[in-house]
Structures are given as structure tokens and as C-alpha cells.
Short mmCIF file of C-alpha atoms and ligand atoms in Angstrom, two decimals:
data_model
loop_
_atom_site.label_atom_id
_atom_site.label_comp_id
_atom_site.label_asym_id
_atom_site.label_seq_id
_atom_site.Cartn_x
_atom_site.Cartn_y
_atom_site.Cartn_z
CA UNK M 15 -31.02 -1.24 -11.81
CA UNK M 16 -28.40 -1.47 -8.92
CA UNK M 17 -30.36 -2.82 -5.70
CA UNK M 18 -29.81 -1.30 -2.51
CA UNK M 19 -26.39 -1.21 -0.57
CA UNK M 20 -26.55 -0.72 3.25
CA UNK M 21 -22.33 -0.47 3.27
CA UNK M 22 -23.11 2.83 2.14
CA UNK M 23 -24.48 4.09 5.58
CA UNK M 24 -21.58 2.61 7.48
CA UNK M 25 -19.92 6.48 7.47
CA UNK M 26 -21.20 9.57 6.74
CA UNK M 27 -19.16 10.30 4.01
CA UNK M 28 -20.49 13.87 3.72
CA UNK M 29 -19.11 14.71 7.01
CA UNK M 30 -15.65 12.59 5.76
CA UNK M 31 -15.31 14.78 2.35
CA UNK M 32 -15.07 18.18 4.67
CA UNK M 33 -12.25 16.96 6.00
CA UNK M 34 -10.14 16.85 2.96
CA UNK M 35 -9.88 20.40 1.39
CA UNK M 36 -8.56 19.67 -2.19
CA UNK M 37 -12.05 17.73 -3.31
CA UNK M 38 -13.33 20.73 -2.91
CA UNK M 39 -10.90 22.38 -5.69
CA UNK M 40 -11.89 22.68 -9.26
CA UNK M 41 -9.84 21.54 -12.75
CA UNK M 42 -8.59 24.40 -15.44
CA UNK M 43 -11.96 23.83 -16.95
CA UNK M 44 -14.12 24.06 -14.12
CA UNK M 45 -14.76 20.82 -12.87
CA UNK M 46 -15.21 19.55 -9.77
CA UNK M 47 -12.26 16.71 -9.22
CA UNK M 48 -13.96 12.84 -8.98
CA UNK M 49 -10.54 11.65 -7.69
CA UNK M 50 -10.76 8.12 -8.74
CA UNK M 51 -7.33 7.01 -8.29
CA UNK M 52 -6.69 6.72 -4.46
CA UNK M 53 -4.81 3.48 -5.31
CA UNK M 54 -1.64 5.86 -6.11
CA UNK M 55 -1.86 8.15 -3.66
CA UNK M 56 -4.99 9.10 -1.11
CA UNK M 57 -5.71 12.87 -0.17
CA UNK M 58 -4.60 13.84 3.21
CA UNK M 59 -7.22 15.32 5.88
CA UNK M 60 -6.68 18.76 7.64
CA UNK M 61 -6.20 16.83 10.55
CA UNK M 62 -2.75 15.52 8.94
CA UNK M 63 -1.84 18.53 7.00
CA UNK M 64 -2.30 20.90 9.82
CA UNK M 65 -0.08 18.26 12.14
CA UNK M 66 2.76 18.98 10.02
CA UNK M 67 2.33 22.38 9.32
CA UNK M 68 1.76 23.00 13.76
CA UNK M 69 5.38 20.76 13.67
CA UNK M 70 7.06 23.09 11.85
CA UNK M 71 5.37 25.87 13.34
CA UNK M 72 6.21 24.66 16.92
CA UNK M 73 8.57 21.90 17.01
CA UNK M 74 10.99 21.84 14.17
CA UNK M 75 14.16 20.16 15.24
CA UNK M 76 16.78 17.14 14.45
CA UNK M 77 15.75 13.83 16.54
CA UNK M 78 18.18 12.12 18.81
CA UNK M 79 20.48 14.40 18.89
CA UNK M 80 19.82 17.39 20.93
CA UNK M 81 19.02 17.74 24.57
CA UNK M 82 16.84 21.48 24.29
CA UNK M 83 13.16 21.74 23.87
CA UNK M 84 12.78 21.67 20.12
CA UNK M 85 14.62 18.87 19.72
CA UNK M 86 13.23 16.73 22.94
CA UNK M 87 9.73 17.62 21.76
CA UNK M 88 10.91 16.77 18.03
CA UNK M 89 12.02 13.17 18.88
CA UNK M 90 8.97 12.97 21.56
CA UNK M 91 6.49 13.40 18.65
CA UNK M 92 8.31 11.06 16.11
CA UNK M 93 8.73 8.42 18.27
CA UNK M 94 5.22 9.16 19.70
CA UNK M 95 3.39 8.57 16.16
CA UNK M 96 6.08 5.19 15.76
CA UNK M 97 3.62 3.80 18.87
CA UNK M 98 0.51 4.76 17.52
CA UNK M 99 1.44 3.32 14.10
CA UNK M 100 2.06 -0.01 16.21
CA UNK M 101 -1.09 0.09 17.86
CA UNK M 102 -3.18 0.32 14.46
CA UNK M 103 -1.46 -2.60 13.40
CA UNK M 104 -1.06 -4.51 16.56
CA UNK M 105 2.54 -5.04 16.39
CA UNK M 106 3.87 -6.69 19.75
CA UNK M 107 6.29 -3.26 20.40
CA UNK M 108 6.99 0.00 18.93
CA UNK M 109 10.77 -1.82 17.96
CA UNK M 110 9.20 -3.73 15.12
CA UNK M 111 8.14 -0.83 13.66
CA UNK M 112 11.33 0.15 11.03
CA UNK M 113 10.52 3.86 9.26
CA UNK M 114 11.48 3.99 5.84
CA UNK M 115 10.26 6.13 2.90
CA UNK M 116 7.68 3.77 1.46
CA UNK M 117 6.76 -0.02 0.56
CA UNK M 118 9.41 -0.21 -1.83
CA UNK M 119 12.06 0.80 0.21
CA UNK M 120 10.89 -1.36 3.19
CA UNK M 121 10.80 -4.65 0.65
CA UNK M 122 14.15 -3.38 -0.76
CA UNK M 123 15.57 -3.87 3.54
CA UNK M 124 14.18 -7.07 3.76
CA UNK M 125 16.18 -8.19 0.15
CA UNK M 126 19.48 -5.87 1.24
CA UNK M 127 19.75 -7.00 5.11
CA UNK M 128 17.66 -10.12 5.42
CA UNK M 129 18.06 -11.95 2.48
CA UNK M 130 21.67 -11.13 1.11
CA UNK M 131 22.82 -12.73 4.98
CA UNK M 132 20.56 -15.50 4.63
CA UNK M 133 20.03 -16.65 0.85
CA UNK M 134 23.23 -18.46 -1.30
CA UNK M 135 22.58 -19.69 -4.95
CA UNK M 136 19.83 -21.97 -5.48
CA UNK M 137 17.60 -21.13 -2.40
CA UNK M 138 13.90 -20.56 -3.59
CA UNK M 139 11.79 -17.22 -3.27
CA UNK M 140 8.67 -17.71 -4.08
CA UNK M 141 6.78 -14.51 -5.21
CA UNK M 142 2.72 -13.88 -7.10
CA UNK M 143 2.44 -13.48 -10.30
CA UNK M 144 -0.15 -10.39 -9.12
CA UNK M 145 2.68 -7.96 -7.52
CA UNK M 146 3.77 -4.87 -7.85
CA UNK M 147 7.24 -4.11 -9.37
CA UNK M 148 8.78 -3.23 -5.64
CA UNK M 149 7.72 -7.18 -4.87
CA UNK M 150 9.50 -8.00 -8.28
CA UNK M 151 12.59 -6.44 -8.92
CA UNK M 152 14.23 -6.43 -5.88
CA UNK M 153 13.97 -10.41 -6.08
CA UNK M 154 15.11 -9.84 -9.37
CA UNK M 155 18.58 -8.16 -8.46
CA UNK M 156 19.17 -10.79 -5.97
CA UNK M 157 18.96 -13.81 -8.48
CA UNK M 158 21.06 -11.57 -10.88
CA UNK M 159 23.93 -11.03 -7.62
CA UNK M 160 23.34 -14.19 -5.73
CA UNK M 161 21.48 -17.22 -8.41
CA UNK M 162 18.53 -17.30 -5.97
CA UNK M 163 15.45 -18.83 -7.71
CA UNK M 164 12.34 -17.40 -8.53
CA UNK M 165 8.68 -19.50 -8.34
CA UNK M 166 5.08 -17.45 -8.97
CA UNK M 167 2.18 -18.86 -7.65
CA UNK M 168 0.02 -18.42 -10.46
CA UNK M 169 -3.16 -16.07 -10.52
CA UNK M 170 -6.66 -18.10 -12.25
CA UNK M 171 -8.43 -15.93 -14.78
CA UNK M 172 -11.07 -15.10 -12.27
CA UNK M 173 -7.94 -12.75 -10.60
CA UNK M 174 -7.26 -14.78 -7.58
CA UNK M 175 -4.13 -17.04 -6.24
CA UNK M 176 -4.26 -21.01 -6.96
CA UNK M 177 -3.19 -21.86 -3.90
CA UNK M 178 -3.05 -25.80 -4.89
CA UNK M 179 -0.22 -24.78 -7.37
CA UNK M 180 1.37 -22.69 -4.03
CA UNK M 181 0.92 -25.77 -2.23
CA UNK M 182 3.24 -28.13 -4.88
CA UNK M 183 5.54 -25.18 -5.21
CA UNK M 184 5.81 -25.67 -1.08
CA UNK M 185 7.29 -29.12 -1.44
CA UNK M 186 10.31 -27.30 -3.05
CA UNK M 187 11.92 -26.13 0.37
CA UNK M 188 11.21 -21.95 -0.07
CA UNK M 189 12.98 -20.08 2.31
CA UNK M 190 10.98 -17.07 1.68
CA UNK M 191 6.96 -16.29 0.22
CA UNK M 192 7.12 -12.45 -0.36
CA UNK M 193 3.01 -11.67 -2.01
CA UNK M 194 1.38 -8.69 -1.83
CA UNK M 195 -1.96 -8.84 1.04
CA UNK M 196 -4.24 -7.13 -1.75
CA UNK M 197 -3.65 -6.55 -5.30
CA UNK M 198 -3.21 -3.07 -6.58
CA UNK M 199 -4.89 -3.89 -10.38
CA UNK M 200 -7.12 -6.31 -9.40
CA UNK M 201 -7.91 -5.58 -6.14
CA UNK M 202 -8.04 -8.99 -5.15
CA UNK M 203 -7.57 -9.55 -1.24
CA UNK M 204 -5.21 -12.72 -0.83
CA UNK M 205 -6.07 -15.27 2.37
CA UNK M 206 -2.74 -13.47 3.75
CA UNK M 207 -3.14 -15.67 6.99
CA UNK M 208 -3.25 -19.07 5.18
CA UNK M 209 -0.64 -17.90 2.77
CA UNK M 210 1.47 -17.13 6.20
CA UNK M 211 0.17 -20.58 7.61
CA UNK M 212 1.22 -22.66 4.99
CA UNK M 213 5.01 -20.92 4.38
CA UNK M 214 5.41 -21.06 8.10
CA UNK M 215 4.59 -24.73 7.74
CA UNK M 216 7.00 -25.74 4.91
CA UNK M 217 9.74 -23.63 6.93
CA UNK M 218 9.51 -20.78 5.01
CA UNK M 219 9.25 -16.76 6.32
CA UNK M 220 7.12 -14.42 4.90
CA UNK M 221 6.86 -10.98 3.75
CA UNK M 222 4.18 -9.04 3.22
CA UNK M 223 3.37 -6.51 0.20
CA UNK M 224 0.60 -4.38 2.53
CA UNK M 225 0.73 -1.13 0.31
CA UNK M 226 -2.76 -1.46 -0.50
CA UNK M 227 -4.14 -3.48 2.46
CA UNK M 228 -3.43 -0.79 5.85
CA UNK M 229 -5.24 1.44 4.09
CA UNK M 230 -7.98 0.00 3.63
CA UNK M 231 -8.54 -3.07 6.14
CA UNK M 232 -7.72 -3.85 9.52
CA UNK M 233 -4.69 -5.15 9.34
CA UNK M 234 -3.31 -7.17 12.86
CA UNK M 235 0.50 -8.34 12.02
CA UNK M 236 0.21 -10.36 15.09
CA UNK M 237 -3.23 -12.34 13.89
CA UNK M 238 -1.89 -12.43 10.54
CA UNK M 239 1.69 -13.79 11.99
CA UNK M 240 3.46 -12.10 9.32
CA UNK M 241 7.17 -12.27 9.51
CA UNK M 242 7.83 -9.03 7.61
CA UNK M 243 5.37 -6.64 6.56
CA UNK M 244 5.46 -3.44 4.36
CA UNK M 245 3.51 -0.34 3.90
CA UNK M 246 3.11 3.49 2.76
CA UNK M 247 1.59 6.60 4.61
CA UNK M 248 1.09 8.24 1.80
CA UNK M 249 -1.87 5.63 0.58
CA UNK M 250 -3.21 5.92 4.02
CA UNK M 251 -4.06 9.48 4.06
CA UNK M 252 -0.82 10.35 5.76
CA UNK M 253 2.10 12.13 3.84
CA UNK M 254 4.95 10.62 0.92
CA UNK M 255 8.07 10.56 2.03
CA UNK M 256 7.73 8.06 4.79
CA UNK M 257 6.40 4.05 5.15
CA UNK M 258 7.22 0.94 7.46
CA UNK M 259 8.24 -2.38 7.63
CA UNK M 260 7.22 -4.13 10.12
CA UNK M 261 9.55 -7.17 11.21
CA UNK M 262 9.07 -9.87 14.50
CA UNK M 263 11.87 -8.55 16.71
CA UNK M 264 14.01 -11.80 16.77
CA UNK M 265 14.49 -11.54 13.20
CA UNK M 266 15.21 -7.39 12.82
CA UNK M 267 17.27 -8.07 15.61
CA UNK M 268 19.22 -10.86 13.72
CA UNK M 269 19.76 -8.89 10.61
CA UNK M 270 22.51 -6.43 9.44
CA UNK M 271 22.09 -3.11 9.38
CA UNK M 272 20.56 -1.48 5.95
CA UNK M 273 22.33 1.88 5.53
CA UNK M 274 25.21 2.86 7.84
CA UNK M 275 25.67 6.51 9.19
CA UNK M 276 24.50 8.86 11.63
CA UNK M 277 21.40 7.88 14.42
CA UNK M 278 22.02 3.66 13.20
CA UNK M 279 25.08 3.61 15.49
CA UNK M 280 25.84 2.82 19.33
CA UNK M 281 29.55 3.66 18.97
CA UNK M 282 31.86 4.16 16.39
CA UNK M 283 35.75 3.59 15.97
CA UNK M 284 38.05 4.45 13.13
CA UNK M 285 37.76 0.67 12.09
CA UNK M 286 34.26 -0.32 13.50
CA UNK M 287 31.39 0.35 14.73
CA UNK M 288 28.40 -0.96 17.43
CA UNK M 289 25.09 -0.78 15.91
CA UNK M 290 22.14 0.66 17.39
CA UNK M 291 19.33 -0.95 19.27
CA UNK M 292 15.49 -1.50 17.33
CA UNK M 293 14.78 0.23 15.47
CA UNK M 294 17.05 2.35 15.22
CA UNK M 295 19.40 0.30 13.75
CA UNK M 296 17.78 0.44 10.34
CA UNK M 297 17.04 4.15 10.55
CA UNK M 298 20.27 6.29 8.94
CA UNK M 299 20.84 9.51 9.08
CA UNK M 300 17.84 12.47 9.69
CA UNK M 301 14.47 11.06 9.29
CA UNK M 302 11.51 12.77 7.85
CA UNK M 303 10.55 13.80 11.31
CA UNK M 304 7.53 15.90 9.88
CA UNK M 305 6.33 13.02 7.67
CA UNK M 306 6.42 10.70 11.21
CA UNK M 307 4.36 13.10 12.54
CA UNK M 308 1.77 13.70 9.57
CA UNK M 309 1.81 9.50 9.80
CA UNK M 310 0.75 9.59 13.15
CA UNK M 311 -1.99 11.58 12.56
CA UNK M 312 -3.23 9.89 9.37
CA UNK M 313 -3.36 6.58 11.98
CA UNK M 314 -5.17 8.89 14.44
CA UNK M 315 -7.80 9.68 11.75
CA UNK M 316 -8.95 6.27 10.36
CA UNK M 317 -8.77 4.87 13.70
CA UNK M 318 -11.30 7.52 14.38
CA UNK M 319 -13.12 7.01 11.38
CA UNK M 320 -12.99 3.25 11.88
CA UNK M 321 -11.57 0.86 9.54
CA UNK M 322 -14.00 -1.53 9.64
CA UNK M 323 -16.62 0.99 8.34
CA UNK M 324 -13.80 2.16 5.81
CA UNK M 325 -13.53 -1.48 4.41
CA UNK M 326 -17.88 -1.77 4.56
CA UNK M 327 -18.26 1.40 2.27
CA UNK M 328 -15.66 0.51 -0.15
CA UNK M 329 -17.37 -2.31 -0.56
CA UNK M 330 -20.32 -0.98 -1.11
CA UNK M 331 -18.87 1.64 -3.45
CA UNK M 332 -16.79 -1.37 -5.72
CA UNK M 333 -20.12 -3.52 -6.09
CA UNK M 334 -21.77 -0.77 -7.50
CA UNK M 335 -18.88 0.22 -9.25
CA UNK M 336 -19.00 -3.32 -10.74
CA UNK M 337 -22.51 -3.72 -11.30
CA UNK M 338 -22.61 -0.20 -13.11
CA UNK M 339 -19.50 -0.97 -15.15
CA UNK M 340 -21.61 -4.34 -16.52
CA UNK M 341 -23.79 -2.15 -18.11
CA UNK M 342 -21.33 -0.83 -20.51
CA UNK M 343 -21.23 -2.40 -23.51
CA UNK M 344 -17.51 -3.26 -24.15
CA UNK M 345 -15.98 -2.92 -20.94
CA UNK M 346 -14.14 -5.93 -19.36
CA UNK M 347 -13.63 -5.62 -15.91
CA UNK M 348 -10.60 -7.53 -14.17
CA UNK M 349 -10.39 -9.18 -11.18
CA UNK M 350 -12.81 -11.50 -8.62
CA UNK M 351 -16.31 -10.61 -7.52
CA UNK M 352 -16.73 -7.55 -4.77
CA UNK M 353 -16.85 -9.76 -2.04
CA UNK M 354 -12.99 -10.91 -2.87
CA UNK M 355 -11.76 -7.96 -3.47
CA UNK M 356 -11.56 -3.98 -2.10
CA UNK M 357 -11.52 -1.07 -4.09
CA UNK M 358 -9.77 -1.09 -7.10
CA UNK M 359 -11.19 -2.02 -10.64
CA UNK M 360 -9.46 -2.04 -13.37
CA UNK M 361 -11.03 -2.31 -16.40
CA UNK M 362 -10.73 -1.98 -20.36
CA UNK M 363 -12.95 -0.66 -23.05
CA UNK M 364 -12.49 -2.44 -26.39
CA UNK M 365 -11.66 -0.52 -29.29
CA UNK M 366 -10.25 2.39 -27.04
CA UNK M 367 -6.87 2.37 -25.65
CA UNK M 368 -6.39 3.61 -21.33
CA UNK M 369 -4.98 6.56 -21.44
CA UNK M 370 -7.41 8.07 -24.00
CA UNK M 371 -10.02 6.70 -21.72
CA UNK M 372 -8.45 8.57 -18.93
CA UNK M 373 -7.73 11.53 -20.95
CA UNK M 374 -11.07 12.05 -22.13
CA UNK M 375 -12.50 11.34 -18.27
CA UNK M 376 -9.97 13.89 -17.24
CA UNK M 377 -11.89 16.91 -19.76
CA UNK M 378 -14.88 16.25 -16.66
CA UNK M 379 -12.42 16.32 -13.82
CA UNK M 380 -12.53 12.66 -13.65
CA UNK M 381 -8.93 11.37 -12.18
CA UNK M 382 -8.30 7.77 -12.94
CA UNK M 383 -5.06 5.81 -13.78
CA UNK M 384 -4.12 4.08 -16.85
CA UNK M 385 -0.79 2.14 -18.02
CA UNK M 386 0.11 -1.30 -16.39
CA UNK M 387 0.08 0.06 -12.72
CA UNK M 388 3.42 -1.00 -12.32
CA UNK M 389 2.24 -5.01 -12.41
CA UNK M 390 3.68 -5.27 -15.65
CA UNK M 391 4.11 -9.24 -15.67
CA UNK M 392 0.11 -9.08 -14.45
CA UNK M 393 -1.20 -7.28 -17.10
CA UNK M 394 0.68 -9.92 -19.89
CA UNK M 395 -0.75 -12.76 -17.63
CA UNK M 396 -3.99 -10.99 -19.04
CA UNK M 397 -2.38 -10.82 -22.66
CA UNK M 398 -2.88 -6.58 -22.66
CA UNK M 399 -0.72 -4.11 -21.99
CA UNK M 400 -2.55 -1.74 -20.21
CA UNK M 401 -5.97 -1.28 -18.04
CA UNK M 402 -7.77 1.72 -17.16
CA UNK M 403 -7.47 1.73 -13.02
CA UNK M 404 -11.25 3.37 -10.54
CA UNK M 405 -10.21 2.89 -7.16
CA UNK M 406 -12.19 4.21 -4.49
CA UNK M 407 -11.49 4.88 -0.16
CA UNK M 408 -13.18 6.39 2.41
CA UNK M 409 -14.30 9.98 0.91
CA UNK M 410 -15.94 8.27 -2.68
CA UNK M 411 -19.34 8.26 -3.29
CA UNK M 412 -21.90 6.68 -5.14
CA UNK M 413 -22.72 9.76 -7.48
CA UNK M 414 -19.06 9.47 -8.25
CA UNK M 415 -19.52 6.27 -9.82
CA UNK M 416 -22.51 7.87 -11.66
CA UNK M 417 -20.14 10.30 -13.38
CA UNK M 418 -17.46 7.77 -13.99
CA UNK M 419 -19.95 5.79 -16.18
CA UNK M 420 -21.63 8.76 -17.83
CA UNK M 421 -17.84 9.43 -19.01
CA UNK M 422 -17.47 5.90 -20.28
CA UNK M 423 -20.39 6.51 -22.46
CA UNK M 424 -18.92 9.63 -23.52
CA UNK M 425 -15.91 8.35 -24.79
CA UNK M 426 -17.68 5.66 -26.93
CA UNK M 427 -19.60 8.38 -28.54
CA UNK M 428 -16.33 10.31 -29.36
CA UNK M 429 -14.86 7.02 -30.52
CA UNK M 430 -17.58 5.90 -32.44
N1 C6P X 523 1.16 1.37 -6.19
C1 C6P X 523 -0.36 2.33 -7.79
O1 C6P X 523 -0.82 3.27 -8.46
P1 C6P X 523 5.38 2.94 -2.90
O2 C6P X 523 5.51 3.58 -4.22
O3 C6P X 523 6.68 2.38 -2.42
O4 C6P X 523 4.69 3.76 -1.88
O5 C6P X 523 4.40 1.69 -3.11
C2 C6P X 523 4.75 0.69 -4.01
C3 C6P X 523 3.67 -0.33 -4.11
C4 C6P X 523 3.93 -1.61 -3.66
N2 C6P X 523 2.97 -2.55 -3.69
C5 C6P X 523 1.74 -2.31 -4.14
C6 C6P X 523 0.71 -3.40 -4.12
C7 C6P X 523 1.42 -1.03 -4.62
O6 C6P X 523 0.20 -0.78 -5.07
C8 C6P X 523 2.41 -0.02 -4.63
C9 C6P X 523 2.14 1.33 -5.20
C10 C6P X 523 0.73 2.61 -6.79
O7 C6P X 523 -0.80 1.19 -7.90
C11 C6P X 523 1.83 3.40 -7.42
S1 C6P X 523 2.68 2.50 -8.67
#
């Protein structure tokens, strides 16, 4: 039997579930939804949704660019929620806070501006062999374009980073160690800090994958002394369409501009042009101004909530999860023990392939992922080509876990 999990008490995740209206909606056949698969995308709180919805109510307007009410208290609120988003992070100043439109995009500044002005042929990246495709391909079109090399600290088969092998691969003179802070298959949590230490050390910057780690831990950019880092609102209860990277001033300040056009600029000629001040600079064209302001509000929340008590009951959530998912006979969970990891476990079930898994949890309303997660070189590492993905946040319970299992068991039954 599972023994007893205080994390559990650390929020009252009864009170938490009221606040997001669509787990209270039902599938085509009835079903309440288990939404297992906050690892994608989380829900979004009324507190978020109604944000947006009072912003277009009451404030719609372009930013920057107007000098009437609408569009003052437009830009007031965007750039309001930029502040608060560099609070809950602890950046040193709102200017190292970049919008984009997700993780992807931010990564894909940091290869466009950063590295195409500072990398030539030969200079060494050294990536994870646990990323995400966004941490992957980018790198890739850069040693395609520019004959950059490529290194991978290797993952063990517990799920974690050999950090002795990332130590040799050190001595080779990297100029940059991009990795992502927590794994988004096996939910491994990386020692970001000594990762950061030790590039820092061998005179190498770093950039951070933090899709899945804002969300879900505290995350201090300053602590951590991260030299670029990169994450999503939409995995932090907050809306899509809209993410950050966060860069140290001196460096966003040393780079070229991303995209060029309206809002980026100072002044513009025929023949040239002055680019803006941070961050600005990296911020073409209209924004998603409602999106800023949904962000802010998702910060708001699980600063309210608390993300300390956020990280304690996923944890308690993922070792049950765990300790549950033992029980079934045939399932082969991937990935370190709970206390190395947050909430994401992805699993297989022999003799059944992932998405029939997650088809046949679907038919109860269960809502988990399956495919490679977009960690494709990962999931070879592993010699499959596909997991079934549970991943939990603040609004899962317990009793969800329950169900999850009682559907494992009823897809062995159906597959014999
Ligand atoms: N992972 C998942 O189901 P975007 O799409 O840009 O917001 O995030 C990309 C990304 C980058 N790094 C990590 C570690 C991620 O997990 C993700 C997104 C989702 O695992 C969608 S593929």
C-alpha cells in the first residue's frame, strides 16, 4: 500500500480546482476530464482568463504608440505584467526580460542574435542528450550555416546527466552549454546551478531550457546565474501566444537585434536605422498585448498560491504516481526517483503501443500524451520510439492517480 504523503496538505487543492472552470467540463461520453498532461499545456485560472477578457473589455489598444487613454493604459498594463514577470524570477530589471511567443522562439533569439555574431566554424555548443527539439534544432541549423560543433552530455540509464562526462567535454573550450533546467519526458530536474558553475568556469555562457522548470519551481535567474534563460506562459497557467527569455543586460545589450520593424527602432533613415533600448530592441512589431497581460496574471496567481507548496504537492502527487505505477505488471517507468525529479512520468506498457494506451484512457476522460514528446534523440537513447507521458501541477490529485491506474488495468484486459 502507498504510505502516507504530507506534500499533499501543502495546498488545498480543492479550493485550487475552483479556480479553473474547464475541470469541471465533461468528455462526449460523459466523463469527467483527469487532465493528465499539464506538461503540454496547463489550464488557465479565472483569474487569468477574466484579465484578458476585462483587457479587451476596457483597455484594448496598440502599445507604444499612442498618447490617448486606451493606448497609455494598454502599454501601462503590458509593461506592468513585464515587472511582475521579473519579480517571480528575480531578474536584476524589467530590461532582461525579452517577450517572445514561447521557449522555442526565445532559444531560436539566442541562436539568431547571439550566436550567429559570436560563433565561426569549429566553436563548440555543448547541448543534453535529454532536450527538447527547440534546444536541438536550432543548434542544428547553425552547424548546417556556420560548421559549429555539437557535444551531448550524456544522460545514465537511471535518467539523469553524467556530469563527469560534462566535465571532460569542458576541457574542449565550449563557448556555449544550452540544457534544459528539467526534463519534459523524464522529468528529471538538472543541478542547473552547478551546470551554470562549471560552464562559467571553463569560459563558457549558458542558456537555459526553463519550459518546464517556472512552472513548477522557484526559479531565481540571479541565484541560478544563468546567462540566458527561456520560458512559456502558456505551461504556467498563463495564455499561448507569449514566453520570455531572460538575458543578463550586458549581453542583450551586446547583441543584434532579432527581427527588425516597427516598436525595435529608435530612429530610422532610408539607409539605416538606431535600434531601440532593452528590451525593446528584440520586440518587433505589435505584441500580444492581451497575452502580456493574461501572463501577468498567471505570475500573480502562483505567487499567490506559492511555488514552493506547488513544487511540495507535485511531489507528493509523482511519488505516488510512481509507487502506484510499480504495481502494474508490465509498466516501465522512465526517469530518476521522485526526489530527482517533478512531475512528469513517462512510462510504457509492454505489449501495448502509447497511443492506444492513451486512446483507451481517453474512452474515461483520462488526458495523457503519447509519441516521443518532441525528445526524439531521448527516447532512442532509451532504444523505443515512443512513451506514454502523466504529468501532474498544482490542481492534480491523488484520486486522479487512482483512475489513471484503474485505466492501465483496463487496457491490459482489452489487450489480453
Ligand atoms: N513541451 C510537451 O508536451 P513551446 O512549445 O515553445 O512553448 O515549448 C517548447 C519546449 C521546450 N522545452 C521543453 C523542455 C519543453 O517541454 C517544451 C514543450 C511540450 O512536452 C510540447 S512539445
Amino acid at each position: 500500500m502507498p504510505r502516507t504523503l504530507t506534500p499533499f496538505m501543502s495546498i488545498n487543492v480543492d479550493q485550487i480546482r475552483k479556480d479553473f472552470p474547464i475541470l469541471e467540463r465533461e468528455t462526449a461520453n460523459g466523463r469527467r476530464v483527469i487532465y493528465l498532461d499539464s506538461t503540454a499545456t496547463s489550464h488557465k485560472p479565472l483569474e487569468v482568463i477574466d484579465a484578458m477578457n476585462d483587457y479587451y473589455r476596457r483597455s484594448n489598444a496598440n502599445i507604444h504608440r499612442g498618447v490617448h487613454t486606451l493606448a497609455e493604459e494598454a502599454t501601462a498594463l503590458y509593461e506592468n505584467a513585464r515587472e511582475r514577470i521579473a519579480r517571480f524570477i528575480n531578474a536584476a530589471s524589467f530590461r532582461e526580460v525579452v517577450y517572445t511567443r514561447n521557449t522555442t522562439e526565445s532559444i531560436n533569439l539566442v541562436a539568431y542574435s547571439w550566436a550567429r555574431a559570436n560563433l565561426k566554424s569549429g566553436d563548440l555548443v555543448i547541448l543534453t542528450e535529454m532536450e527538447h527539439h527547440s534546444n536541438l534544432v536550432p543548434w542544428h541549423m547553425l552547424q548546417m550555416e556556420r560548421g559549429i560543433e555539437l557535444e551531448f552530455i550524456p544522460v545514465t540509464d537511471e535518467g539523469l546527466l553524467d556530469l563527469d562526462a560534462y566535465k571532460s567535454l569542458l576541457g574542449r573550450n565550449p563557448k556555449l552549454v544550452s540544457f534544459t533546467h528539467m526534463s519534459n519526458v523524464l522529468g528529471t530536474i538538472n543541478p542547473a546551478a552547478e551546470i551554470i558553475h562549471l560552464a562559467h568556469s571553463a569560459g563558457a555562457l549558458t542558456l537555459v531550457d526553463g519550459a518546464q522548470s517556472v512552472p513548477h519551481l522557484s526559479v531565481d535567474v540571479q541565484a541560478l546565474d544563468a546567462d540566458f534563460y527561456a520560458f512559456s506562459a502558456h505551461k504556467m497557467c498563463g495564455p499561448t501566444g507569449i514566453g520570455v527569455l531572460y538575458g543578463k543586460s550586458a549581453l542583450l545589450e551586446g547583441m543584434p537585434p532579432f527581427l527588425g520593424g516597427g516598436d525595435m527602432i529608435k530612429e530610422v533613415k532610408l539607409r539605416s536605422f538606431r535600434a531601440n533600448t532593452l528590451p525593446h530592441k528584440f520586440e518587433a512589431g505589435t505584441p500580444a498585448i492581451a497575452e502580456a497581460v493574461g501572463f501577468g496574471a498567471a505570475v500573480d496567481y502562483l505567487t499567490k498560491v506559492g511555488m514552493d507548496d506547488i513544487a511540495a504537492h507535485e511531489h507528493g502527487i509523482t511519488e505516488y504516481a510512481l509507487e502506484r505505477l510499480e504495481e502494474v505488471p508490465g509498466v516501465k517507468v522512465f526517469g530518476p526517483p521522485a526526489e530527482k525529479k517533478g512531475g512528469v512520468t513517462a512510462f510504457t506498457l509492454a505489449g501495448v503501443h502509447p497511443h492506444d494506451v492513451a486512446q483507451i484512457l481517453d474512452q474515461d476522460g483520462i488526458a495523457v500524451r503519447a509519441g516521443h514528446h518532441c525528445a526524439q534523440p531521448l527516447h532512442e537513447k532509451f532504444g523505443i520510439p515512443a512513451t506514454s507521458r502523466a504529468s501532474f501541477y498544482l490542481y492534480s490529485t491523488k484520486e486522479e492517480v487512482d483512475l489513471l491506474i484503474k485505466g492501465l488495468y483496463k487496457v491490459k484486459e482489452i489487450f489480453g
